[in-house]
XYZ file of C-alpha atoms in Angstrom:
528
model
C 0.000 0.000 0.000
C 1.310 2.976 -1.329
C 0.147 5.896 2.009
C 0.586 9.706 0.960
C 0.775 11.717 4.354
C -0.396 15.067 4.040
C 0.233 17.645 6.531
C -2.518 20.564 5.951
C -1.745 24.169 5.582
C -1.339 26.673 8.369
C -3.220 30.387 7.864
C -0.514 33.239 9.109
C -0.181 33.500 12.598
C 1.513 34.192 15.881
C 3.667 31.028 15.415
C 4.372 30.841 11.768
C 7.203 33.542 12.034
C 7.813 33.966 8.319
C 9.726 36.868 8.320
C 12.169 35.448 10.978
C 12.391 32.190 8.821
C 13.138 33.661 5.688
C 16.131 35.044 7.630
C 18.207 31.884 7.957
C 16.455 30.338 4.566
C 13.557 28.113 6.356
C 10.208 27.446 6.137
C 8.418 25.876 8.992
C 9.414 26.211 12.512
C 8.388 22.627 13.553
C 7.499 19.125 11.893
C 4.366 17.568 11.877
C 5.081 15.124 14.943
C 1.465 13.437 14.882
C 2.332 12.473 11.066
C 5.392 10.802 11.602
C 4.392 9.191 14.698
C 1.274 7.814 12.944
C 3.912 6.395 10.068
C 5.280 4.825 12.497
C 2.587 2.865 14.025
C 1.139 1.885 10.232
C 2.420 -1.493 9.012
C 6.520 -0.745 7.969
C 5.537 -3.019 5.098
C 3.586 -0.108 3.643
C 5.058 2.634 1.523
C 5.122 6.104 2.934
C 5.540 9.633 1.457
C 4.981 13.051 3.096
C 4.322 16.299 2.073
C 3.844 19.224 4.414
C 2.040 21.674 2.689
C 3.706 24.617 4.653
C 6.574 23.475 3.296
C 5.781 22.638 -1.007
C 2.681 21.749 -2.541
C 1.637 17.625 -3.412
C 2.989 17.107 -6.662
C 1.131 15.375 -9.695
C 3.146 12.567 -9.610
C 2.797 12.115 -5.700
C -1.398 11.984 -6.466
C -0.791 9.340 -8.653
C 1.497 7.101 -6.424
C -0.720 7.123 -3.261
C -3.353 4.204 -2.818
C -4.089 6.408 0.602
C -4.553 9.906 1.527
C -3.572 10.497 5.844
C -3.968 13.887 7.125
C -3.806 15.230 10.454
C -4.953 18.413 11.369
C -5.144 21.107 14.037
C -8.588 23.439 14.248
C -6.667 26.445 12.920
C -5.500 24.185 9.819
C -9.578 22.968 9.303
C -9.962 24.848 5.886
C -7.265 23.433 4.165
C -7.934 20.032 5.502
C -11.485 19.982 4.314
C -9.896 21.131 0.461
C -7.432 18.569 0.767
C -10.554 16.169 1.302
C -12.444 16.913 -1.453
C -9.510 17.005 -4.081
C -8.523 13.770 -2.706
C -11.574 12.351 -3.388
C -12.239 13.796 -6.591
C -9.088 11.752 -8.106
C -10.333 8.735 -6.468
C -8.569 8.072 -3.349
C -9.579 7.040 -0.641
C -8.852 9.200 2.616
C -7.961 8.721 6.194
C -7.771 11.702 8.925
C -7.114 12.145 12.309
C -5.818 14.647 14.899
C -6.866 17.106 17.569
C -9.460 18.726 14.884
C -11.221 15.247 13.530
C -11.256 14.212 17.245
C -13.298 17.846 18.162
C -15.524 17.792 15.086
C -15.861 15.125 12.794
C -18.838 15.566 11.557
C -17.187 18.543 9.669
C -14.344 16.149 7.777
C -16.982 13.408 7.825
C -19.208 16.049 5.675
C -16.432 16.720 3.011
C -16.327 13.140 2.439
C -13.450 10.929 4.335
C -13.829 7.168 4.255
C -12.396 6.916 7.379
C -12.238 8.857 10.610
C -9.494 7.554 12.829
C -9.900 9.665 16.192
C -8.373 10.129 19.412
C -5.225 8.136 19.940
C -3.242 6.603 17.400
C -1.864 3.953 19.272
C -5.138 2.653 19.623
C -7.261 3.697 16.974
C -4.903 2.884 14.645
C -4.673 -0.895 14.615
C -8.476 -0.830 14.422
C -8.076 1.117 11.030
C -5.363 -1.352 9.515
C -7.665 -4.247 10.605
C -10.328 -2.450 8.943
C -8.334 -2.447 5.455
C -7.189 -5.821 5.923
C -10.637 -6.871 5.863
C -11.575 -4.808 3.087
C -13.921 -2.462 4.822
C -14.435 0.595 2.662
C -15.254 3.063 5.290
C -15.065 3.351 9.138
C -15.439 5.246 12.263
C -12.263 4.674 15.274
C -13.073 5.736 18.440
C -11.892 4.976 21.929
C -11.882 6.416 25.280
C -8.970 4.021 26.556
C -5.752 6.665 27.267
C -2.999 4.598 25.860
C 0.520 3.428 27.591
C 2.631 5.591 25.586
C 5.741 3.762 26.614
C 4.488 1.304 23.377
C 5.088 4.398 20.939
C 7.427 3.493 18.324
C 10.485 5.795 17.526
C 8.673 8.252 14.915
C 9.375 7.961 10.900
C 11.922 11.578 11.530
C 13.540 10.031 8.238
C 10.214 11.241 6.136
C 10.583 15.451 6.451
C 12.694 17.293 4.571
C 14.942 18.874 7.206
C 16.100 21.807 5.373
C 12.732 23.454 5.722
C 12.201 23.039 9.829
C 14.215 25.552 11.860
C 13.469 22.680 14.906
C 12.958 19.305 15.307
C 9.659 18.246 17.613
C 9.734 15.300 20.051
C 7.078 14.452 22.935
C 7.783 12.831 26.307
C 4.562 13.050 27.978
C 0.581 13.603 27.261
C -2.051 14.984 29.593
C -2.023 17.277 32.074
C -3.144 17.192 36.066
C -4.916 20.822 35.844
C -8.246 22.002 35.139
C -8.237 25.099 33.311
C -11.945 25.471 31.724
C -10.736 26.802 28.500
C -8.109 23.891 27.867
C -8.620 21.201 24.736
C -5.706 19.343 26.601
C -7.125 17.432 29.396
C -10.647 16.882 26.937
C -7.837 14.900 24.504
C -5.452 13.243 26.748
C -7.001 13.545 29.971
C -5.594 15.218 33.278
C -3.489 12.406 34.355
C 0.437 12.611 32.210
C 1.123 9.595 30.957
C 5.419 9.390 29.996
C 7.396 7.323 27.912
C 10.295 5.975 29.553
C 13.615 7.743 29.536
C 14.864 5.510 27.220
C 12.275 5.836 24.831
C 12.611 9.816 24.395
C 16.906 9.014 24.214
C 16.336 6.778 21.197
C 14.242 9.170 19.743
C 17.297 12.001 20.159
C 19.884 8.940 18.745
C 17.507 8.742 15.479
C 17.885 12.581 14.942
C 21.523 12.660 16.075
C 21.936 9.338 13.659
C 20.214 11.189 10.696
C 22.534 14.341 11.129
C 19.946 17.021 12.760
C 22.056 19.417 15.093
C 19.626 22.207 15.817
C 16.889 23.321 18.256
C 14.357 20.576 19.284
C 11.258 21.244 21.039
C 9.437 18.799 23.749
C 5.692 19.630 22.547
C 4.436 18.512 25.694
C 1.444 21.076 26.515
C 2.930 20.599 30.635
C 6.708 19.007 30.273
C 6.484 18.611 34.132
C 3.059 17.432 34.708
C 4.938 14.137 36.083
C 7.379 15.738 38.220
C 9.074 12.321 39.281
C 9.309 10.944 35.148
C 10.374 13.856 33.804
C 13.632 14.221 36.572
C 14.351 10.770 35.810
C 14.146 11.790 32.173
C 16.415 15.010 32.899
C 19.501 12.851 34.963
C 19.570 11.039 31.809
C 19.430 13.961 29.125
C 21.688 15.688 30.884
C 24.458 12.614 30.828
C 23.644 11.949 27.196
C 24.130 15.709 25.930
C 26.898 15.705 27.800
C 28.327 12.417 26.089
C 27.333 13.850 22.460
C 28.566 17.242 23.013
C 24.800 19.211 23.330
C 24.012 18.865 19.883
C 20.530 20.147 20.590
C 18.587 23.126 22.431
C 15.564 22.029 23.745
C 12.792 24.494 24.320
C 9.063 23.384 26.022
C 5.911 24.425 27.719
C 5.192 23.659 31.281
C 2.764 24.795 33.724
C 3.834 28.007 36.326
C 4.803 25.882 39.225
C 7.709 25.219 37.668
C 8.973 28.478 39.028
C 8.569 26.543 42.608
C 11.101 23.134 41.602
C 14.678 24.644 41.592
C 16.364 21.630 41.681
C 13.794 20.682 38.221
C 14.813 24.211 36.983
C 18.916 23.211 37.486
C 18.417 20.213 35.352
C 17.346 21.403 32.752
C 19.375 24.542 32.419
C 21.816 21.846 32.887
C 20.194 19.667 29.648
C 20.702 22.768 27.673
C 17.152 23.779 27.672
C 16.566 27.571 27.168
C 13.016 28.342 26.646
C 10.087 27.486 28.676
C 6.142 28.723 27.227
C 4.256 29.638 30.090
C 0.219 30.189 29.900
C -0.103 32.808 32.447
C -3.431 33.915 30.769
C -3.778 37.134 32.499
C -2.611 39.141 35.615
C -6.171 39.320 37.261
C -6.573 36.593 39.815
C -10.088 37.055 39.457
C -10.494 35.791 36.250
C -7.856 33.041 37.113
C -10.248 31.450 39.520
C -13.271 32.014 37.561
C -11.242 30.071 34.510
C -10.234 27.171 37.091
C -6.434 28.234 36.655
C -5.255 27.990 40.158
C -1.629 27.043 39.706
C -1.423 30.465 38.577
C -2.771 31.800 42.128
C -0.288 29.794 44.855
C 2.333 32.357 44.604
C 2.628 35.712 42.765
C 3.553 35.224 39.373
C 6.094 38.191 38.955
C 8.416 35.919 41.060
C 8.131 33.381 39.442
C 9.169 34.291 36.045
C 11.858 36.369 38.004
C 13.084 32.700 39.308
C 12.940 30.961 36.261
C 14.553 33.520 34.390
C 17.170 33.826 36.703
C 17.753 30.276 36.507
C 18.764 30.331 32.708
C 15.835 29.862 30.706
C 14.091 32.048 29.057
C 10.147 32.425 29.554
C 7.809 33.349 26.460
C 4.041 33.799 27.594
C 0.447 33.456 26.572
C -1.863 35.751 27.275
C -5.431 35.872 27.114
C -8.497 38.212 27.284
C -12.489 38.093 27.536
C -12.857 35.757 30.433
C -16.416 36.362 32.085
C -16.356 38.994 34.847
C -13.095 40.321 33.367
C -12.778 44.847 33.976
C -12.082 47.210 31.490
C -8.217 47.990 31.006
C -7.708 43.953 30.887
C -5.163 44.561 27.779
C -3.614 47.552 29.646
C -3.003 45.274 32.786
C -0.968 42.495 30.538
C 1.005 45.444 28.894
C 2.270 46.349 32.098
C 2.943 42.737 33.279
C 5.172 42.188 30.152
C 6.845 45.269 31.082
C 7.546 44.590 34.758
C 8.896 41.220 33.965
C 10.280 42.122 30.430
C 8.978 38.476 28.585
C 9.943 39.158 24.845
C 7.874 36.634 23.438
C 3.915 36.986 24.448
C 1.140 35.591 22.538
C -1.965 37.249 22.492
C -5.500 36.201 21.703
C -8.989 36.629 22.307
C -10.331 33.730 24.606
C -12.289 30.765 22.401
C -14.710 27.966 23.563
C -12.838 25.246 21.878
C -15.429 22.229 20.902
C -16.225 19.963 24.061
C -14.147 22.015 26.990
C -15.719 22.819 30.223
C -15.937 26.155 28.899
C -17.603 25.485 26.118
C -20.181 23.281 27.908
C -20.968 26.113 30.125
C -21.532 28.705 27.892
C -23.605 26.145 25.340
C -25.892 25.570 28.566
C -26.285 29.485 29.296
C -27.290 30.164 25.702
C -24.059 31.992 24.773
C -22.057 30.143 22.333
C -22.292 32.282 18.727
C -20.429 29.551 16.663
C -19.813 25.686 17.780
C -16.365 25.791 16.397
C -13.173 27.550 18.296
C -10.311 28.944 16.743
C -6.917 29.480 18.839
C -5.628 32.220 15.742
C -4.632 35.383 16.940
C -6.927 37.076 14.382
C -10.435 35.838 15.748
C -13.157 37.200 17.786
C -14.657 35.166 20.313
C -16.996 32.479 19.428
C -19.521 33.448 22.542
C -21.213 36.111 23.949
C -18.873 37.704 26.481
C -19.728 39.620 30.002
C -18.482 43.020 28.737
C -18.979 44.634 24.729
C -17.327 42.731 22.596
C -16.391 45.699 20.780
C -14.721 47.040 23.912
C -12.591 44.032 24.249
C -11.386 43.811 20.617
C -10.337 47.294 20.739
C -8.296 46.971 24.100
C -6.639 43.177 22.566
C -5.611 45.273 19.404
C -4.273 48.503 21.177
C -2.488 45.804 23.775
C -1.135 43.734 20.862
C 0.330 46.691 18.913
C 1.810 48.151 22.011
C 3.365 44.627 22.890
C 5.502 44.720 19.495
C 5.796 48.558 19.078
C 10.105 48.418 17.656
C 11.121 50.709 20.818
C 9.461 49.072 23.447
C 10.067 45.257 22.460
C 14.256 46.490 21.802
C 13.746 47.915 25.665
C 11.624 45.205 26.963
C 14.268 42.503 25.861
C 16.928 43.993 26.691
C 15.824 44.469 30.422
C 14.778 40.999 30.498
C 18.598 39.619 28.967
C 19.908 42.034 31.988
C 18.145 39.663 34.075
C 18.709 36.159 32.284
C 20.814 34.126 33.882
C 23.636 32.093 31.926
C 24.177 29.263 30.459
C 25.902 26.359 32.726
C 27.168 24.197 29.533
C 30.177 24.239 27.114
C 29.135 24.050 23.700
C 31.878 24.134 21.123
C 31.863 27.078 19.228
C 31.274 26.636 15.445
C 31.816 29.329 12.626
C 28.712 31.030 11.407
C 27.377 30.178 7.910
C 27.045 32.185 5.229
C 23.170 32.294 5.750
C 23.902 33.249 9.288
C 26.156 36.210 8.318
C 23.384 37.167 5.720
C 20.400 37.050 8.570
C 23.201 39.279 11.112
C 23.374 41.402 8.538
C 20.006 41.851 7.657
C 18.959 42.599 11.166
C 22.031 44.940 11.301
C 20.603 46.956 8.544
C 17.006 47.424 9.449
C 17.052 47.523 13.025
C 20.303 49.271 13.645
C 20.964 51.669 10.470
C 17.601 51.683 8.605
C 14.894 52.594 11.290
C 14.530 54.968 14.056
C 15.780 52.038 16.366
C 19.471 52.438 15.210
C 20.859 54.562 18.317
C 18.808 51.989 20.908
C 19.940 48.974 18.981
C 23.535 49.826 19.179
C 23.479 50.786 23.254
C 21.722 47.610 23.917
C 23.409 45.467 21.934
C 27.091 47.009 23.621
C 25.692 46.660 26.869
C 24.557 43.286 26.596
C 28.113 42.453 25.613
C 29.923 44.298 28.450
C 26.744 43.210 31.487
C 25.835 39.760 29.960
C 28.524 38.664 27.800
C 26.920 34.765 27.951
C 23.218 35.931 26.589
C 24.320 38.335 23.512
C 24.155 35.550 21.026
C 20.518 34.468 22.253
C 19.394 38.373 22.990
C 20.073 39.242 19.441
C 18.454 36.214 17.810
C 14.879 37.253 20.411
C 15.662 40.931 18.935
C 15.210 39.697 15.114
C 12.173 38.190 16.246
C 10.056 41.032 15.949
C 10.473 41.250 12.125
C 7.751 39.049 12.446
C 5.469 40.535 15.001
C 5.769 44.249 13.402
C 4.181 42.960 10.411
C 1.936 40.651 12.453
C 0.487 43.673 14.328
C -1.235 44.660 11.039
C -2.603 41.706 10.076
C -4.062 41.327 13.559
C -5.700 45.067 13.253
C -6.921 44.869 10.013
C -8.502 40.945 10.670
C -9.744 42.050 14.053
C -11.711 45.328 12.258
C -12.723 43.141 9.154
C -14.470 40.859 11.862
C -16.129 43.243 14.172
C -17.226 44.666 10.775
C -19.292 41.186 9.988
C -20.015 40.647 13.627
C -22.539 43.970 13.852
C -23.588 42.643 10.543
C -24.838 39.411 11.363
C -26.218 40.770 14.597
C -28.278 43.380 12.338
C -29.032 40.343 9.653
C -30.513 38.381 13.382
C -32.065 41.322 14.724
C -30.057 40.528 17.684
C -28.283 42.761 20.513
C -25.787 41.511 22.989
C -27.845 40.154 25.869
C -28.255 42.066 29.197
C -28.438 38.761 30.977
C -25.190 37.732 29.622
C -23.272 40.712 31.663
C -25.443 40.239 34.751
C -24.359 36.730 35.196
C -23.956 35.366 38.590
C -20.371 34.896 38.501
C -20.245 33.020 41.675
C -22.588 30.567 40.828
């Protein structure tokens, strides 16, 4: 069986970073993990092929070869998907998807006509599908609720992408997470108790890469790396011997949950694995709206400390943000400008909070007559899907103003380089290697616009000499978080002009329904 895996497209957003790719002459900033993991699971006596459409189009002759047509999808990548559906079946294949979006909604892929819906986890669902073709069924439907014991993963097929166009490589040690945050997808798709592969596992997975020649960034897509405290340090005292042993050929970034900030023996080991980056989701700076969203790992202890202790420690914290929870005041976007700038995080992402399909959040606001749409998106360029507690109107103007003053050139130069001050340094020896020519051409590019070009020059140049005479260690890293906003200055336009396009159809609709924003809706009993 000849299987063509198809990796749908991505619309522009926070995390596509195009401008910062084309920089260093990439495409994509991470694999599609669930793709090759799912190649890897198949029967090796099949024939596989990939294309990731973020990275070059399916070619002719690729149509032709594939008996099969597997996609995977995210909700954000749902419109391609559903094309990729329909011109699949329109040359005759016949088509298999999966993923976090099927899983949510599949009466929407079932719709655009897929022969066969293989749902929540692969290592279960999976084998059901290839027993399914082996007995010739022509359709089918895989479901379970059973979490699977991901120590069975296989190693996934790394030796399908084309690793020129990824700027990192993905892995995953763990699923689930033990919180309960109402908005969360997470603990709806893998549940709320982590299940880990073994340390082992995750090291073969790092001697395939190393084997295959990959010597850049990886990131542990874990959605709470340390939601197993005890796995993950057993994980960490072996990382940390094997980088050492292969001379930290990779940088590992992650996401993990704010009590992090709390483990500073957990925080050592992975400074001392070479990780740099953590994503936090702090959400918001209002502890009100924490507790009404059920995010009370974010309430133990204040959370300016603890990015101050994780910082500190060596790695370097990028934050999402959100606003529009119910019972949220005015001056919400304000309040999270002024929390970036007291704590400096570069990196923030920014959205407008979304009912994603079968949350606790969106089973709330489904019973109190609220949701607008039954779909969520997580894009940075989409109005709620429900009716919030304050004007909608009010609440897209304060995320725009917020967003725009986030990436404004003279505030993100100042806010990084207060937050590099603070970063502490790096506690292993990696051998220096000679920049490449692309690397020179990126340096040189950021040189130009940032430091001669735009009215930036004269701040560029003093932070950029005092990070080399305060923090000689960080200057490397602080420049390469500087070039990122390349991409959010032009991102700040898309998100104003998408934000006013929708508000624009939102009051239209509203007119075309004859309806206003229910009273009731902002005179909710919060407490109840």
């Amino acid at each position: 069986m000849n299987v063509l895996l198809v990796y749908p497209l991505f619309p522009k957003t926070f995390w596509s970073y195009e401008k910062i790719l084309e920089l260093v002459n990439r495409k994509v900033l991470l694999p599609p993990l669930g793709l090759i993991t799912v190649a890897a699971i198949l029967p090796q006596e099949w024939n596989f092929k990939l294309v990731d459409r973020n990275v070059r189009t399916i070619t002719e002759a690729e149509w032709q070869w594939a008996d099969m047509v597997i996609l995977s999808a995210m909700i954000v990548q749902k419109d391609d998907l559903l094309s990729l559906i329909k011109e699949a079946k329109r040359r005759g294949k016949k088509v298999a998807c999966g993923g976090p979006y099927p899983t949510s909604m599949p009466e929407e892929p079932q719709a655009a006509g897929v022969d066969y819906l293989i749902l929540d986890e692969g290592e279960i669902t999976l084998p059901m599908f290839v027993e399914a073709i082996a007995k010739g069924e022509p359709s089918g439907i895989f479901r379970t609720n059973e979490k699977p014991d991901v120590t069975t993963t296989p190693v996934p097929r790394f030796d399908l992408l084309e690793f020129d166009a990824y700027d990192s490589m993905s892995v995953q040690f763990s699923r689930g997470c033990p919180f309960q945050c109402e908005f969360c997808d997470i603990i709806v798709l893998y549940g709320r108790k982590p299940r880990t592969k073994s340390p082992a596992q995750l090291l073969a997975e790092l001697d395939y890469l190393y084997s295959l020649g990959w010597r850049r960034g990886v990131f542990m897509v874990d959605d709470n790396f340390i939601g197993n405290k005890r796995n993950v340090r057993l994980l960490l005292l072996e990382l940390k011997e094997w980088q050492k042993a292969h001379g930290y050929p990779f940088r590992f970034n992650t996401e993990a949950s704010i009590d992090l900030a709390a483990d500073q023996e957990l925080m050592d080991l992975m400074v001392e694995c070479y990780f740099d980056a953590v994503f936090l989701g702090i959400e918001t700076p209002d502890e009100d709206s924490l507790q009404m969203t059920k995010k009370f790992q974010n309430t133990r202890s204040s959370l300016l400390d603890s990015v101050e202790a994780i910082t500190k420690t060596g790695i370097r914290v990028m934050a999402g943000f959100i606003i529009g929870f119910d019972g949220e005041k005015k001056g919400a976007g304000d309040r999270i400008v002024r929390f970036a700038e007291l704590t400096g995080i570069p990196t923030t992402t920014f959205a407008m909070l979304q009912a994603l399909p079968h949350t606790a959040l969106w089973h709330r606001l489904e019973k109190e007559g609220r949701l607008r749409s039954q779909n969520g998106n997580l894009n940075q360029t989409t109005l709620m899907n429900f009716v919030p507690t304050r004007p909608v109107e009010e609440i897209a103007r304060e995320y725009v103003e917020a967003f725009c003053a986030l990436y404004e050139p003279h505030a993100y130069l100042d806010r990084v380089y207060s937050y590099f001050l603070k970063l502490g340094a790096p506690r292993v020896k990696v051998e220096a290697k000679l920049p490449t020519l692309t690397d020179l051409k990126a340096l040189a590019i950021i040189v130009w616009r940032q430091g001669i070009k735009r009215d930036t020059r004269w701040k560029f140049w003093h932070h950029l000499f005092s990070m080399i005479k305060k923090n000689p260690a960080v200057w490397e890293h602080y420049l390469i978080v500087c070039a990122h906003n390349e991409h959010f200055m032009e991102y700040r336009d898309i998100v104003r002009r998408e934000i006013e396009g929708q508000l624009a159809a939102y009051w239209q609709e509203e007119e075309r329904l004859k309806l206003v924003t229910p009273t009731p809706a902002r005179e909710l009993d919060l407490a109840s």
